[in-house]
GROMACS .gro file of C-alpha atoms in nm:
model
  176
    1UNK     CA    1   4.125  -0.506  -0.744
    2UNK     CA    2   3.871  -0.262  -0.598
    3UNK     CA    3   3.848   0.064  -0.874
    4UNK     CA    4   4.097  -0.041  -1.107
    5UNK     CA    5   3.912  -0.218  -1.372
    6UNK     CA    6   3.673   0.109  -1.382
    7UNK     CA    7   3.881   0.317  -1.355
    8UNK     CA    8   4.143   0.448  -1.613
    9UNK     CA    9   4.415   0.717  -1.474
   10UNK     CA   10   4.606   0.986  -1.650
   11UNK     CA   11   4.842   1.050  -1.427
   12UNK     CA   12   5.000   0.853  -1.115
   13UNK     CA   13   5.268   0.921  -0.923
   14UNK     CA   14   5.450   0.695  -0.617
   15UNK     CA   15   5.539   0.838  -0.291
   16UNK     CA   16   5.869   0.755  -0.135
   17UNK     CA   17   5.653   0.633   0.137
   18UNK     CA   18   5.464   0.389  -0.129
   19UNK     CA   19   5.171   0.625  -0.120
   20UNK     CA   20   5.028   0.563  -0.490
   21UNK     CA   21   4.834   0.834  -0.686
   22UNK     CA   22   4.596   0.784  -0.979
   23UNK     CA   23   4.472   1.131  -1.118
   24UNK     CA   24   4.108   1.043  -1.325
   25UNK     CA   25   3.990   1.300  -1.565
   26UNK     CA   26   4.086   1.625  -1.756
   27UNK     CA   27   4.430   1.656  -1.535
   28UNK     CA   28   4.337   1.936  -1.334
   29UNK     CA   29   4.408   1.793  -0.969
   30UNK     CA   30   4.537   2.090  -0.739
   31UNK     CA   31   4.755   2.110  -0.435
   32UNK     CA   32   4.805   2.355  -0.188
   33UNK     CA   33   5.111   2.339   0.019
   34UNK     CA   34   5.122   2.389   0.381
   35UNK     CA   35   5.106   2.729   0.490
   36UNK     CA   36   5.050   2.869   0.150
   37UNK     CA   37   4.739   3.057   0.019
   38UNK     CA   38   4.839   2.952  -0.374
   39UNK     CA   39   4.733   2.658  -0.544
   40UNK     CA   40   4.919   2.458  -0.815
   41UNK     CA   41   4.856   2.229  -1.072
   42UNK     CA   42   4.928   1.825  -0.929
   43UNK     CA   43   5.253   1.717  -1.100
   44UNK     CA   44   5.340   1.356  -1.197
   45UNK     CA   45   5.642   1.404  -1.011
   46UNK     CA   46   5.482   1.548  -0.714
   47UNK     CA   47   5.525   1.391  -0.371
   48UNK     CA   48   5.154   1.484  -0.154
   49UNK     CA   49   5.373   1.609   0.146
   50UNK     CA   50   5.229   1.614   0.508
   51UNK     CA   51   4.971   1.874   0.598
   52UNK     CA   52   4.925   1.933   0.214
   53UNK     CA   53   4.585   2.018   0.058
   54UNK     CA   54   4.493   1.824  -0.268
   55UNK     CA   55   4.153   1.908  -0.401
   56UNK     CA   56   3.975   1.854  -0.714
   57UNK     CA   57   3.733   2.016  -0.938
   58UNK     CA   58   3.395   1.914  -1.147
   59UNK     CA   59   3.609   1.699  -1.412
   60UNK     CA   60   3.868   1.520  -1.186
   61UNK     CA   61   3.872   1.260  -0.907
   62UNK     CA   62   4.214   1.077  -0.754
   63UNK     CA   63   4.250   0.752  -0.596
   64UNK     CA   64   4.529   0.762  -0.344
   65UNK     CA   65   4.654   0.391  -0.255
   66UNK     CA   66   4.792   0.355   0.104
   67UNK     CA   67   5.146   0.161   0.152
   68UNK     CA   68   4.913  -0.137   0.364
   69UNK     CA   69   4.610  -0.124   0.111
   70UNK     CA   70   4.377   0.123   0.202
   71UNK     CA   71   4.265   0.288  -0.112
   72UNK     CA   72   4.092   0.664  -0.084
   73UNK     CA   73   3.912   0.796  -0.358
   74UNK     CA   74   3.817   1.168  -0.406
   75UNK     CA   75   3.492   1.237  -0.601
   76UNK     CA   76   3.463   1.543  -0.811
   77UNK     CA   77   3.444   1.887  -0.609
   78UNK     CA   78   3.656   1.736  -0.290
   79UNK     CA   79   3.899   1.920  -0.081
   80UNK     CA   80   4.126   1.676   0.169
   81UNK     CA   81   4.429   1.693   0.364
   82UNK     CA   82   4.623   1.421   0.536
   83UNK     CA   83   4.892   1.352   0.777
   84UNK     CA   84   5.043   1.073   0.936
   85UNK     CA   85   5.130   0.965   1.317
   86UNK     CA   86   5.362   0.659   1.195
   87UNK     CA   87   5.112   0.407   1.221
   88UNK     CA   88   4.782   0.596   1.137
   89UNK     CA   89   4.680   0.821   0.912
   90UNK     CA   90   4.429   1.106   0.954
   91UNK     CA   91   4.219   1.266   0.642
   92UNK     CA   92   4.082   1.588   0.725
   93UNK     CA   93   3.745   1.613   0.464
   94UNK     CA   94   3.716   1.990   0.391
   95UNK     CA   95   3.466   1.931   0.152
   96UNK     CA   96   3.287   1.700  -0.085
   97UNK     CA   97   3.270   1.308  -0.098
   98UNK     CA   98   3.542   1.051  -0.027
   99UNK     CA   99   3.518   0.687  -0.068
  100UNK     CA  100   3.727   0.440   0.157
  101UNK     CA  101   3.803   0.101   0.161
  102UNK     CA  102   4.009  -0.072   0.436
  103UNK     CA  103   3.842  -0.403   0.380
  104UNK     CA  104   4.187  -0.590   0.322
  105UNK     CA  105   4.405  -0.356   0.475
  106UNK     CA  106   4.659  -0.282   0.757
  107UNK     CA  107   4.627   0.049   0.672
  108UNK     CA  108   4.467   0.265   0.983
  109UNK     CA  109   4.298   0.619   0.861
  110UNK     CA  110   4.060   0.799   1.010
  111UNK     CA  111   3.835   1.074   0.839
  112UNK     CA  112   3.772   1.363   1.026
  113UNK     CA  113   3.519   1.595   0.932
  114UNK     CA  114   3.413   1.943   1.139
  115UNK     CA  115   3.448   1.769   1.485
  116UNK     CA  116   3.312   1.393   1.369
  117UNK     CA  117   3.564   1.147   1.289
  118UNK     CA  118   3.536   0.860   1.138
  119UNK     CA  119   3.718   0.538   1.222
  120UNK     CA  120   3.672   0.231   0.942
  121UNK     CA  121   3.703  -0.115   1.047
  122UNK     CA  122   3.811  -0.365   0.779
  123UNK     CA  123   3.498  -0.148   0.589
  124UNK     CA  124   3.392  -0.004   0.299
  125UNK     CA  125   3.263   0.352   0.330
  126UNK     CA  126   3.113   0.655   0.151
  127UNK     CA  127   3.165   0.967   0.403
  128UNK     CA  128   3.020   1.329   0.240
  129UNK     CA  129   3.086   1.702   0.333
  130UNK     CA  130   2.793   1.892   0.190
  131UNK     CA  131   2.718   2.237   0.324
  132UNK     CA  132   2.633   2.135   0.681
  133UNK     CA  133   2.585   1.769   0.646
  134UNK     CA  134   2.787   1.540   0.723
  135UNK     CA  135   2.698   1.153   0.620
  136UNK     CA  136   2.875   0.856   0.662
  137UNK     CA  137   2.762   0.465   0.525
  138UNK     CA  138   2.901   0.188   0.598
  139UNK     CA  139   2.856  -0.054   0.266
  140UNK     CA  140   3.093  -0.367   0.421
  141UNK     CA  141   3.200  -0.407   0.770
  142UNK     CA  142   3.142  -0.121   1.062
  143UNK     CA  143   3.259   0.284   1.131
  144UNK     CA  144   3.271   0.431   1.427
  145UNK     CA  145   3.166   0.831   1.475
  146UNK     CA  146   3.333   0.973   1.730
  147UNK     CA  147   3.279   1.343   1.824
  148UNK     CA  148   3.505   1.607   1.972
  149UNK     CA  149   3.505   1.893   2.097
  150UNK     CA  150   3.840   2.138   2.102
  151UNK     CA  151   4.068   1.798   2.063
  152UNK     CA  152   3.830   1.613   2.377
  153UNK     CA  153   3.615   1.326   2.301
  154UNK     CA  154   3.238   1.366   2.399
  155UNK     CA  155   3.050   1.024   2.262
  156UNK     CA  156   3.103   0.780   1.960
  157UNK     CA  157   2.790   0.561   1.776
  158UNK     CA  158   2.883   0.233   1.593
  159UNK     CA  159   2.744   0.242   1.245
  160UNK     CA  160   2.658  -0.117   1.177
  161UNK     CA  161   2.701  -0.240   0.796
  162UNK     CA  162   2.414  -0.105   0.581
  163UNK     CA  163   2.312   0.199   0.784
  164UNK     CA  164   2.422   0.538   0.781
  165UNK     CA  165   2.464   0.823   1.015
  166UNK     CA  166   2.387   1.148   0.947
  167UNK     CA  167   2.490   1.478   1.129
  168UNK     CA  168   2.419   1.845   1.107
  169UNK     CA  169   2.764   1.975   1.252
  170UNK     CA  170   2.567   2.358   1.276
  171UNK     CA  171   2.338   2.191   1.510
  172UNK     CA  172   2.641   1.958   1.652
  173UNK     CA  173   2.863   2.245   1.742
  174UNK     CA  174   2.611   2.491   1.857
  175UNK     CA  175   2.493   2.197   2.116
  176UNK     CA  176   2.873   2.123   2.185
   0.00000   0.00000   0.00000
């Protein structure tokens, strides 16, 4: 409904949790396994495990579809990990550019980002890692930005639909 007529997969794989995965591109999708150093290649029969690392390259992006709807796609150059408490699930952004939609979702996921995360509400979002930016729009619905400091929450902003927040997490920390 949302990327699907645009978008034209080489690869996807199901989860035995439902989670869906649509590779886009040349097929070079990586994953890093938890507590390794090593990366290797995504696998069609691969199952994106807890705590795992998938990032891509200049050539790839992946659209992973949540079990209640929520749809996550990677851009090109994006590094992401994600783990789940049951009913939410958390998407650390290492790097790069992630677009997420839980407009017609039950699906809760946060993004968290160098000490800012970033809570959708039946939204639309674009949410970027770039050197010591952090950005996050809100194209449909609301986010919230919530910061933190050593697992404690300091302050959170609404970010209405059609604005954006942006953050210098340098500045952010060294004020934290």
């Amino acid at each position: 409904f949302f990327l699907e007529k645009e978008f034209s997969p080489l690869r996807e794989s199901f989860t035995p949790e439902g989670l869906y995965i649509a590779v886009e591109g040349r097929n070079e999708v990586e994953v890093q396994h938890a507590g390794s150093k090593l990366w290797d290649r995504f696998a069609d029969e691969y199952v994106l495990a807890e705590s795992e690392t998938i990032r891509t390259n200049d050539s790839d992006a992946v659209t992973i579809h949540f079990p209640k709807g929520a749809l996550i796609k990677l851009d090109k150059n994006t590094e992401l990990s994600f783990s789940t408490d049951g009913a939410a699930s958390e998407v650390n952004l290492e790097k790069g550019r992630v677009w997420l939609n839980t407009l017609y979702s039950a699906d809760n996921c946060d993004v968290t980002v160098a000490g800012v995360k970033i809570s959708p509400f039946n939204s639309v979002s674009d949410i970027n890692f770039v050197g010591e930016k952090v950005s996050a729009y809100a194209h449909k619905g609301h986010i919230r930005a919530s910061f933190y400091e050593n697992g404690e929450f300091l302050n959170s902003l609404l970010v209405t639909e059609g604005n954006q927040i942006d953050v210098n997490v340098t500045k952010l920390q060294s004020k934290l």
